[in-house]
Short mmCIF file of C-alpha atoms in Angstrom, two decimals:
data_model
loop_
_atom_site.label_atom_id
_atom_site.label_comp_id
_atom_site.label_asym_id
_atom_site.label_seq_id
_atom_site.Cartn_x
_atom_site.Cartn_y
_atom_site.Cartn_z
CA MET A 1 -27.87 59.97 -33.42
CA ALA A 2 -26.34 56.61 -32.61
CA THR A 3 -28.16 53.61 -34.00
CA ARG A 4 -28.99 50.72 -31.76
CA GLN A 5 -27.25 47.48 -32.73
CA ALA A 6 -29.38 44.39 -33.24
CA PRO A 7 -28.79 41.61 -30.75
CA PRO A 8 -26.51 38.81 -32.00
CA GLN A 9 -28.32 36.02 -33.84
CA ASP A 10 -27.75 32.32 -33.31
CA ASN A 11 -26.54 30.29 -36.28
CA LEU A 12 -28.45 27.32 -37.68
CA ALA A 13 -26.59 24.75 -35.55
CA ALA A 14 -27.30 26.71 -32.38
CA ARG A 15 -30.99 26.99 -33.27
CA ILE A 16 -31.19 23.25 -33.88
CA ALA A 17 -29.51 22.56 -30.51
CA LEU A 18 -31.96 24.93 -28.83
CA ARG A 19 -34.89 23.08 -30.39
CA PHE A 20 -33.51 19.78 -29.11
CA THR A 21 -33.14 21.37 -25.69
CA ALA A 22 -36.69 22.73 -25.74
CA PHE A 23 -37.92 19.23 -26.59
CA THR A 24 -35.90 17.52 -23.83
CA GLU A 25 -36.91 20.13 -21.25
CA ARG A 26 -40.57 19.56 -22.08
CA TRP A 27 -40.76 15.83 -22.70
CA LEU A 28 -37.83 14.00 -21.13
CA PRO A 29 -38.04 12.81 -17.52
CA ASP A 30 -35.35 13.35 -14.94
CA ALA A 31 -32.46 10.87 -14.80
CA PHE A 32 -34.42 8.54 -12.51
CA GLY A 33 -37.12 8.28 -15.16
CA PHE A 34 -34.60 6.96 -17.68
CA VAL A 35 -33.66 4.00 -15.52
CA LEU A 36 -37.31 3.23 -14.78
CA VAL A 37 -38.26 3.18 -18.46
CA GLY A 38 -35.04 1.42 -19.44
CA THR A 39 -35.72 -1.42 -17.03
CA PHE A 40 -38.97 -2.39 -18.73
CA LEU A 41 -37.70 -1.77 -22.26
CA VAL A 42 -34.92 -4.31 -21.66
CA LEU A 43 -37.39 -6.70 -20.02
CA LEU A 44 -39.65 -6.54 -23.09
CA LEU A 45 -36.66 -6.94 -25.43
CA GLY A 46 -35.60 -10.05 -23.54
CA LEU A 47 -39.08 -11.55 -23.82
CA ALA A 48 -39.18 -10.71 -27.54
CA THR A 49 -35.92 -12.63 -28.11
CA GLY A 50 -37.21 -15.77 -26.43
CA GLN A 51 -36.02 -15.29 -22.84
CA GLY A 52 -38.48 -16.57 -20.24
CA LEU A 53 -40.14 -14.12 -17.86
CA THR A 54 -38.79 -15.90 -14.76
CA THR A 55 -35.32 -15.97 -16.33
CA MET A 56 -35.43 -12.20 -16.84
CA VAL A 57 -36.79 -11.56 -13.35
CA ASP A 58 -34.09 -13.72 -11.75
CA ALA A 59 -31.41 -12.02 -13.83
CA TRP A 60 -32.73 -8.61 -12.74
CA GLY A 61 -32.55 -9.59 -9.08
CA LYS A 62 -29.06 -11.01 -9.53
CA GLY A 63 -27.92 -7.82 -11.19
CA VAL A 64 -29.38 -5.26 -8.74
CA TRP A 65 -26.46 -5.50 -6.35
CA SER A 66 -23.85 -6.54 -8.91
CA LEU A 67 -22.66 -2.92 -9.10
CA VAL A 68 -22.65 -2.27 -5.35
CA THR A 69 -18.87 -1.91 -5.17
CA PHE A 70 -18.90 0.32 -8.21
CA THR A 71 -21.71 2.39 -6.67
CA LEU A 72 -19.64 3.11 -3.57
CA GLN A 73 -16.60 3.86 -5.72
CA MET A 74 -18.56 6.39 -7.74
CA ALA A 75 -20.03 7.99 -4.62
CA MET A 76 -16.53 8.33 -3.20
CA ILE A 77 -15.28 9.85 -6.47
CA ILE A 78 -17.98 12.51 -6.30
CA ILE A 79 -17.37 13.32 -2.65
CA GLY A 80 -13.58 13.05 -2.85
CA GLY A 81 -13.44 15.06 -6.06
CA TYR A 82 -15.59 17.79 -4.54
CA ALA A 83 -13.45 17.88 -1.41
CA LEU A 84 -10.28 18.14 -3.49
CA ALA A 85 -11.64 20.82 -5.82
CA THR A 86 -12.79 23.00 -2.91
CA ALA A 87 -9.43 22.91 -1.16
CA ARG A 88 -8.04 26.43 -1.44
CA PRO A 89 -4.93 25.61 -3.57
CA VAL A 90 -6.97 23.67 -6.16
CA ALA A 91 -9.84 26.15 -6.03
CA LYS A 92 -7.40 28.96 -6.85
CA VAL A 93 -6.17 27.04 -9.93
CA ILE A 94 -9.75 26.45 -11.09
CA ALA A 95 -10.61 30.10 -10.48
CA TRP A 96 -7.56 31.13 -12.55
CA LEU A 97 -8.56 28.83 -15.42
CA ALA A 98 -12.13 30.14 -15.28
CA ARG A 99 -10.88 33.65 -16.04
CA ILE A 100 -9.38 32.60 -19.41
CA PRO A 101 -12.55 32.68 -21.56
CA LYS A 102 -14.06 36.15 -21.96
CA THR A 103 -17.18 35.58 -24.09
CA PRO A 104 -20.08 33.09 -23.87
CA ARG A 105 -18.96 31.23 -27.01
CA ALA A 106 -15.38 31.06 -25.80
CA ALA A 107 -16.58 29.84 -22.40
CA ILE A 108 -18.51 26.92 -23.91
CA THR A 109 -15.68 25.99 -26.29
CA PHE A 110 -13.06 26.22 -23.53
CA THR A 111 -15.14 24.03 -21.23
CA ALA A 112 -15.56 21.41 -23.97
CA ALA A 113 -11.81 21.27 -24.59
CA ALA A 114 -11.03 21.13 -20.86
CA SER A 115 -13.52 18.30 -20.37
CA MET A 116 -12.02 16.17 -23.13
CA LEU A 117 -8.41 16.83 -22.11
CA THR A 118 -9.02 15.94 -18.47
CA SER A 119 -11.14 12.89 -19.32
CA TYR A 120 -8.33 11.62 -21.55
CA LEU A 121 -6.10 11.68 -18.47
CA ASN A 122 -8.74 10.24 -16.15
CA TRP A 123 -12.50 10.16 -16.58
CA ALA A 124 -13.32 10.17 -12.86
CA PHE A 125 -11.25 13.29 -12.19
CA SER A 126 -12.79 14.99 -15.23
CA LEU A 127 -16.38 14.53 -14.06
CA ILE A 128 -15.88 16.64 -10.94
CA PHE A 129 -13.05 18.97 -11.95
CA THR A 130 -14.71 20.18 -15.15
CA ALA A 131 -18.11 20.56 -13.49
CA ILE A 132 -16.66 22.86 -10.84
CA LEU A 133 -14.66 24.71 -13.51
CA ALA A 134 -17.86 25.22 -15.55
CA LYS A 135 -19.69 26.52 -12.51
CA GLU A 136 -16.98 29.11 -11.88
CA ILE A 137 -16.89 30.09 -15.56
CA ALA A 138 -20.65 30.62 -15.47
CA ARG A 139 -20.21 32.97 -12.52
CA LEU A 140 -17.57 35.04 -14.30
CA VAL A 141 -18.72 35.13 -17.94
CA ARG A 142 -21.85 37.19 -18.37
CA GLY A 143 -24.59 35.81 -20.61
CA VAL A 144 -23.25 32.27 -21.01
CA ASP A 145 -25.90 29.55 -21.42
CA TYR A 146 -25.65 27.43 -18.27
CA ARG A 147 -27.29 24.40 -19.91
CA ALA A 148 -24.81 24.31 -22.81
CA LEU A 149 -21.96 24.86 -20.37
CA GLY A 150 -23.12 21.88 -18.32
CA ALA A 151 -23.32 19.69 -21.42
CA MET A 152 -19.80 20.64 -22.44
CA ALA A 153 -18.51 19.93 -18.93
CA PHE A 154 -19.65 16.35 -19.49
CA LEU A 155 -18.44 16.09 -23.09
CA GLY A 156 -15.24 14.17 -22.36
CA LEU A 157 -17.24 11.19 -21.09
CA GLY A 158 -19.15 11.12 -24.37
CA THR A 159 -16.15 11.34 -26.68
CA VAL A 160 -12.54 10.49 -25.83
CA TRP A 161 -12.33 9.13 -22.27
CA ALA A 162 -12.17 5.45 -23.22
CA GLN A 163 -9.28 6.15 -25.59
CA GLY A 164 -7.33 7.71 -22.74
CA LEU A 165 -5.20 6.48 -19.88
CA SER A 166 -8.19 5.16 -17.89
CA GLY A 167 -9.92 3.29 -20.72
CA SER A 168 -11.29 0.12 -19.14
CA ALA A 169 -11.26 -2.27 -22.09
CA ALA A 170 -7.73 -1.42 -23.23
CA LEU A 171 -6.32 -1.74 -19.71
CA GLN A 172 -8.07 -5.08 -19.20
CA VAL A 173 -6.78 -6.80 -22.33
CA ALA A 174 -3.25 -5.56 -21.62
CA SER A 175 -3.02 -7.23 -18.20
CA ALA A 176 -3.10 -10.95 -17.38
CA ASP A 177 -4.44 -10.11 -13.91
CA SER A 178 -7.38 -8.06 -15.24
CA SER A 179 -8.36 -10.03 -18.34
CA PRO A 180 -10.48 -13.15 -17.75
CA LYS A 181 -9.16 -16.50 -19.00
CA ALA A 182 -11.97 -16.80 -21.55
CA VAL A 183 -10.98 -13.46 -23.10
CA GLN A 184 -7.29 -14.41 -23.12
CA GLU A 185 -8.08 -17.66 -24.94
CA VAL A 186 -9.95 -15.84 -27.71
CA ILE A 187 -7.11 -13.32 -28.08
CA LYS A 188 -4.57 -16.15 -28.20
CA ALA A 189 -6.49 -17.85 -31.02
CA GLY A 190 -5.97 -14.79 -33.19
CA ARG A 191 -2.49 -13.61 -32.29
CA GLY A 192 -0.67 -16.40 -30.48
CA SER A 193 -0.55 -14.59 -27.11
CA GLY A 194 -3.37 -13.92 -24.69
CA LEU A 195 -2.83 -10.19 -24.25
CA ILE A 196 -3.09 -7.07 -26.39
CA PRO A 197 -0.56 -4.41 -25.29
CA LEU A 198 -1.53 -0.75 -25.09
CA THR A 199 0.71 -0.07 -28.10
CA GLU A 200 -1.87 -1.98 -30.18
CA THR A 201 -4.96 -0.27 -28.75
CA ILE A 202 -4.97 3.29 -27.42
CA PHE A 203 -1.39 3.98 -28.57
CA LEU A 204 -1.88 2.81 -32.16
CA TRP A 205 -1.24 5.78 -34.43
CA GLN A 206 -4.69 5.13 -35.88
CA GLY A 207 -6.18 5.28 -32.38
CA ILE A 208 -4.39 8.52 -31.53
CA VAL A 209 -5.39 10.17 -34.82
CA ALA A 210 -8.99 8.97 -34.42
CA THR A 211 -9.10 10.52 -30.96
CA LEU A 212 -7.68 13.81 -32.28
CA ILE A 213 -10.27 13.90 -35.07
CA VAL A 214 -13.13 13.37 -32.62
CA PHE A 215 -11.61 16.03 -30.32
CA VAL A 216 -11.40 18.64 -33.10
CA VAL A 217 -14.90 17.86 -34.43
CA ALA A 218 -16.35 18.11 -30.91
CA VAL A 219 -14.63 21.44 -30.15
CA VAL A 220 -15.81 22.98 -33.43
CA THR A 221 -19.34 21.69 -32.82
CA ALA A 222 -19.31 23.12 -29.30
CA ALA A 223 -18.41 26.51 -30.73
CA VAL A 224 -21.17 26.56 -33.33
CA ILE A 225 -24.02 25.26 -31.15
CA ALA A 226 -23.39 27.74 -28.35
CA PRO A 227 -26.52 29.92 -27.97
CA ILE A 228 -25.91 33.63 -27.53
CA GLY A 229 -27.97 36.69 -26.80
CA GLU A 230 -31.53 36.48 -25.59
CA ARG A 231 -31.86 32.74 -26.28
CA ALA A 232 -29.21 31.87 -23.72
CA LYS A 233 -30.37 30.86 -20.25
CA THR A 234 -27.95 31.78 -17.50
CA ALA A 235 -27.71 30.14 -14.10
CA ALA A 236 -29.75 33.01 -12.68
CA ASP A 237 -32.48 32.38 -15.26
CA LEU A 238 -32.62 28.77 -14.03
CA GLY A 239 -32.80 29.85 -10.39
CA ILE A 240 -29.29 28.58 -9.56
CA GLU A 241 -27.17 30.66 -7.23
CA LEU A 242 -23.45 30.78 -8.01
CA ARG A 243 -21.06 31.59 -5.22
CA PRO A 244 -17.34 32.37 -5.51
CA LEU A 245 -15.26 29.22 -5.45
CA VAL A 246 -12.53 30.92 -3.42
CA GLY A 247 -13.85 32.91 -0.51
CA PRO A 248 -11.96 34.81 2.19
CA ALA A 249 -9.87 32.67 4.47
CA GLU A 250 -11.64 32.04 7.74
CA PRO A 251 -9.64 32.50 10.95
CA GLU A 252 -9.23 29.42 13.08
CA PRO A 253 -11.44 29.80 16.16
CA LYS A 254 -10.05 29.06 19.57
CA GLY A 255 -11.65 25.93 20.91
CA ARG A 256 -11.28 23.48 23.74
CA PRO A 257 -7.94 21.78 24.24
CA GLY A 258 -9.64 18.63 23.01
CA ASP A 259 -10.26 20.28 19.63
CA TRP A 260 -6.53 20.31 18.93
CA LEU A 261 -6.61 16.93 17.17
CA GLU A 262 -9.03 17.99 14.47
CA ARG A 263 -7.49 21.44 14.00
CA SER A 264 -3.83 20.47 13.92
CA PRO A 265 -2.20 19.48 10.60
CA VAL A 266 0.05 16.91 12.32
CA PHE A 267 -2.11 13.89 11.61
CA SER A 268 -3.00 15.15 8.13
CA VAL A 269 0.71 15.09 7.29
CA LEU A 270 1.26 11.69 8.91
CA LEU A 271 -1.70 10.07 7.15
CA PHE A 272 -0.68 11.61 3.83
CA ALA A 273 2.82 10.18 4.25
CA LEU A 274 1.40 6.75 5.10
CA GLY A 275 -0.90 6.71 2.08
CA SER A 276 1.82 8.01 -0.26
CA TRP A 277 4.18 5.28 0.87
CA TYR A 278 1.55 2.68 0.05
CA LEU A 279 0.83 4.20 -3.38
CA VAL A 280 4.50 4.21 -4.34
CA ARG A 281 4.74 0.51 -3.50
CA HIS A 282 1.40 -0.20 -5.22
CA PHE A 283 2.53 1.28 -8.54
CA ALA A 284 6.04 -0.17 -8.26
CA ASN A 285 4.65 -3.68 -7.80
CA ALA A 286 2.16 -3.47 -10.68
CA THR A 287 2.35 -6.25 -13.26
CA GLY A 288 3.63 -4.85 -16.54
CA SER A 289 2.97 -1.13 -16.89
CA PRO A 290 2.32 1.00 -13.77
CA LEU A 291 -0.90 2.06 -15.54
CA ASN A 292 -2.27 -1.40 -14.73
CA ALA A 293 -2.37 -0.37 -11.05
CA LEU A 294 -4.59 2.61 -11.80
CA ASP A 295 -8.12 1.55 -10.89
CA LEU A 296 -11.06 3.24 -9.18
CA ASN A 297 -9.86 2.29 -5.69
CA THR A 298 -6.47 3.82 -6.37
CA ILE A 299 -8.03 6.97 -7.83
CA ASN A 300 -10.26 7.37 -4.79
CA LEU A 301 -7.32 6.98 -2.43
CA VAL A 302 -5.34 9.59 -4.37
CA LEU A 303 -8.29 12.01 -4.24
CA LEU A 304 -8.75 11.47 -0.51
CA LEU A 305 -5.06 11.91 0.31
CA LEU A 306 -4.73 15.05 -1.81
CA ALA A 307 -7.89 16.53 -0.30
CA LEU A 308 -6.55 15.73 3.17
CA ILE A 309 -3.20 17.43 2.70
CA LEU A 310 -4.54 20.42 0.74
CA HIS A 311 -7.25 21.18 3.28
CA TRP A 312 -4.40 20.91 5.79
CA ARG A 313 -6.56 20.75 8.89
CA PRO A 314 -8.79 17.69 9.41
CA HIS A 315 -11.90 19.67 10.35
CA ARG A 316 -11.80 21.48 6.98
CA LEU A 317 -11.78 18.16 5.15
CA VAL A 318 -14.72 16.95 7.25
CA ALA A 319 -16.68 20.08 6.32
CA ALA A 320 -15.86 19.64 2.60
CA VAL A 321 -16.97 16.00 2.61
CA ARG A 322 -20.20 16.94 4.39
CA ALA A 323 -20.87 19.60 1.73
CA GLY A 324 -20.12 17.19 -1.13
CA ALA A 325 -22.11 14.20 0.15
CA PRO A 326 -25.55 15.32 -1.15
CA ALA A 327 -24.16 15.25 -4.70
CA ALA A 328 -23.86 11.45 -4.44
CA ALA A 329 -27.57 10.91 -3.73
CA GLY A 330 -28.50 10.19 -7.37
CA VAL A 331 -25.76 7.59 -7.70
CA LEU A 332 -26.84 5.76 -4.55
CA LEU A 333 -30.46 5.58 -5.73
CA GLN A 334 -30.05 4.85 -9.43
CA PHE A 335 -26.98 2.63 -9.81
CA PRO A 336 -28.64 -0.46 -8.23
CA LEU A 337 -31.43 -0.17 -10.81
CA TYR A 338 -28.88 0.10 -13.60
CA GLY A 339 -27.36 -3.03 -12.09
CA GLY A 340 -30.72 -4.75 -12.61
CA ILE A 341 -30.70 -3.73 -16.29
CA PHE A 342 -27.14 -5.01 -16.55
CA GLY A 343 -28.24 -8.32 -15.07
CA MET A 344 -31.06 -8.80 -17.57
CA ILE A 345 -28.58 -8.34 -20.43
CA ALA A 346 -25.48 -10.00 -18.99
CA PHE A 347 -26.98 -13.01 -17.20
CA THR A 348 -29.31 -14.08 -20.04
CA GLY A 349 -28.77 -14.71 -23.73
CA LEU A 350 -29.86 -11.20 -24.72
CA SER A 351 -26.40 -9.69 -25.16
CA GLY A 352 -25.20 -12.62 -27.28
CA ALA A 353 -28.36 -12.50 -29.39
CA ILE A 354 -27.81 -8.83 -30.23
CA ALA A 355 -24.16 -9.46 -31.12
CA GLY A 356 -25.16 -12.45 -33.23
CA TRP A 357 -27.49 -10.31 -35.33
CA LEU A 358 -24.63 -7.94 -36.11
CA VAL A 359 -22.15 -10.69 -36.99
CA ASP A 360 -24.67 -12.38 -39.29
CA ILE A 361 -24.97 -9.27 -41.45
CA SER A 362 -21.32 -8.25 -41.22
CA ASN A 363 -18.16 -8.47 -43.30
CA PRO A 364 -14.56 -7.30 -42.75
CA VAL A 365 -15.36 -3.80 -44.05
CA LEU A 366 -18.58 -3.22 -42.11
CA TYR A 367 -17.65 -5.06 -38.92
CA PRO A 368 -15.88 -2.15 -37.11
CA ALA A 369 -18.78 0.24 -37.73
CA LEU A 370 -21.36 -2.37 -36.72
CA ILE A 371 -19.54 -3.10 -33.46
CA ALA A 372 -19.36 0.64 -32.75
CA ILE A 373 -23.13 0.80 -33.24
CA TYR A 374 -23.66 -2.32 -31.11
CA SER A 375 -21.45 -0.97 -28.32
CA CYS A 376 -23.29 2.36 -28.41
CA VAL A 377 -26.78 0.82 -28.39
CA LEU A 378 -26.00 -1.57 -25.56
CA GLY A 379 -24.17 1.21 -23.72
CA VAL A 380 -27.41 3.17 -23.51
CA PHE A 381 -28.91 0.39 -21.39
CA VAL A 382 -25.78 -0.88 -19.63
CA PRO A 383 -23.50 2.15 -19.11
CA SER A 384 -20.60 0.29 -17.51
CA GLY A 385 -17.73 -0.12 -19.94
CA GLY A 386 -15.45 -2.31 -17.86
CA SER A 387 -17.93 -4.92 -16.67
CA LYS A 388 -19.81 -4.96 -19.99
CA TRP A 389 -16.61 -5.52 -21.96
CA VAL A 390 -15.76 -8.63 -19.94
CA ILE A 391 -19.00 -10.25 -21.10
CA GLU A 392 -18.90 -9.08 -24.70
CA ALA A 393 -15.18 -9.43 -25.44
CA PRO A 394 -15.23 -13.18 -26.22
CA TYR A 395 -17.70 -12.97 -29.10
CA VAL A 396 -16.62 -9.51 -30.30
CA LEU A 397 -13.00 -10.69 -30.60
CA ASP A 398 -13.94 -14.17 -31.84
CA ALA A 399 -15.91 -12.62 -34.70
CA ALA A 400 -12.91 -10.36 -35.39
CA ASN A 401 -10.76 -13.49 -35.68
CA GLN A 402 -13.20 -15.08 -38.10
CA LEU A 403 -13.44 -11.94 -40.23
CA GLN A 404 -9.67 -11.29 -39.89
CA VAL A 405 -10.07 -7.82 -38.41
CA HIS A 406 -7.31 -6.38 -36.17
CA GLN A 407 -8.07 -7.30 -32.55
CA GLY A 408 -6.57 -4.19 -30.98
CA TRP A 409 -8.54 -2.00 -33.36
CA MET A 410 -11.75 -3.68 -32.25
CA VAL A 411 -10.96 -2.61 -28.67
CA VAL A 412 -10.56 0.96 -29.94
CA VAL A 413 -13.82 0.70 -31.90
CA TYR A 414 -15.69 -0.74 -28.94
CA ASP A 415 -14.45 2.07 -26.69
CA LEU A 416 -15.42 4.84 -29.10
CA GLY A 417 -18.92 3.39 -29.42
CA GLU A 418 -19.21 2.94 -25.66
CA ALA A 419 -18.26 6.57 -25.05
CA SER A 420 -20.75 7.86 -27.62
CA ALA A 421 -23.62 6.19 -25.75
CA ASN A 422 -23.00 8.46 -22.79
CA LEU A 423 -24.32 11.41 -24.79
CA LEU A 424 -27.73 9.71 -25.00
CA GLN A 425 -28.47 8.66 -21.41
CA PRO A 426 -27.82 10.23 -18.00
CA PHE A 427 -26.00 7.51 -16.05
CA TRP A 428 -22.56 9.15 -16.13
CA MET A 429 -24.03 12.65 -16.12
CA LEU A 430 -25.19 12.34 -12.51
CA PRO A 431 -21.99 13.59 -10.82
CA THR A 432 -21.72 16.55 -13.18
CA LEU A 433 -25.41 17.40 -12.83
CA ALA A 434 -25.18 17.18 -9.05
CA VAL A 435 -22.31 19.68 -8.89
CA LEU A 436 -23.97 22.10 -11.32
CA GLY A 437 -27.46 21.82 -9.83
CA LEU A 438 -28.99 20.85 -13.18
CA LYS A 439 -31.30 18.06 -14.34
CA ALA A 440 -30.62 15.64 -17.19
CA ARG A 441 -33.30 17.22 -19.39
CA ASP A 442 -31.52 20.58 -19.09
CA ILE A 443 -28.43 19.42 -20.97
CA MET A 444 -29.50 16.44 -23.09
CA GLY A 445 -30.64 18.58 -26.01
CA TYR A 446 -27.03 19.70 -26.37
CA THR A 447 -25.51 16.27 -25.79
CA PHE A 448 -27.86 14.83 -28.42
CA ALA A 449 -26.75 17.50 -30.88
CA MET A 450 -23.12 16.55 -30.16
CA PHE A 451 -23.99 12.88 -30.71
CA LEU A 452 -25.47 13.60 -34.14
CA VAL A 453 -22.13 15.07 -35.20
CA CYS A 454 -19.58 12.98 -33.27
CA PHE A 455 -20.98 9.49 -33.71
CA PRO A 456 -21.10 9.57 -37.54
CA THR A 457 -17.51 10.84 -37.35
CA VAL A 458 -16.62 7.78 -35.26
CA LEU A 459 -18.27 5.41 -37.75
CA ILE A 460 -16.38 6.92 -40.70
CA VAL A 461 -13.05 6.95 -38.87
CA VAL A 462 -13.20 3.38 -37.55
CA THR A 463 -14.17 2.06 -40.99
CA LEU A 464 -11.45 3.89 -42.91
CA PHE A 465 -8.63 3.26 -40.44
CA ALA A 466 -9.47 -0.46 -40.18
CA ARG A 467 -8.30 -0.76 -43.80
CA THR A 468 -4.80 0.38 -42.77
CA LEU A 469 -4.39 -2.44 -40.25
CA GLY A 470 -3.54 -6.04 -40.93
CA PHE A 471 -4.51 -9.16 -38.97
CA PRO A 472 -3.97 -9.86 -36.12
#
């Protein structure tokens, strides 16, 4: 008589991740709750450091709409990315990729690697592309934990994105047009010129190796924390319906003669040609490297143009945008409140006070690790790498000059710390969560487990590699 095999058992790491997840599911609020609590934590911190109440209130009000442009850019990334991913040619590629992993553990590991690779190329593209890929993988791979899959779809934003081709801080200090005069003056004091080229930040061999180490550690961790068997919760267990990404092609209905405009590809082709012409000129006229022309506005235009041409007929694009628009609701509600938190830190002396504490207890050996910690802690409350760096760069780089630490390495260190913070708070998770139909508390047990492994790795790497670099 055949014996019945025992169900597969989770390893220790997977059990720990599951306990974190059980805790977050029970005790953590939704993403909106984080920004509500964070607002008053920062307010109390400001008062504790000597900031006046009226000063903090005024700074909050000044900051609320300081991210309004960024809010619209992020909403457009979500909608445009969704529209692009659901165009039949792209959807077929995603569906093909989703068939590669065959087991739950392979599915979670594959999603983690895909998230980090795509975020290295561009973080905005990664947020939407990997979320849709994860959703299709969950539909095809039986028994995969949907919560862990969602966490891994976001992993790139918590690990390597800032070391990639869309890293805000590195791109800013490499361009005279993007870097404020105050930042250029501090850089000039340490190196004789006001800019730090990409070859001395993200393309340093130390930076590339550090990124590879974090990548490998994160992939291995993803593999070992993947829950299997009865402990895994599938999308069906969470009440989430998964539909095929690529459905049967719908025949074009015959409409009124007036419907010709929205059903004909003529204007899709013409508008795509117009936009492509502009983009060619935009990149050709960029100061320095063409990468300097790659900002959120450019990314959004590229997404929109590609979605337009791949949907082929205008009415299909309209339908895709309408379907993707609800996913931007969290961004529209929460980003202004994050702007208020940003204001209380940026427009008062709070940010400088925190940095001062670190510099006072620092030395050339400890400084990189301390700045990584500082960047991570502040990133929890102000998750906006580009705008935050502009404010913090003068004293971060000035202290590096005083301690004779490599300036370009400090940009790398700052970016790695900034990325790690994203594993602890839900600001950047919102687009991914919206696509997957999950809540922040569903995935943050897994992202916290990844943080406990990846961030100590960052601290060790930035400290050791700093010793291989001279000054400036």
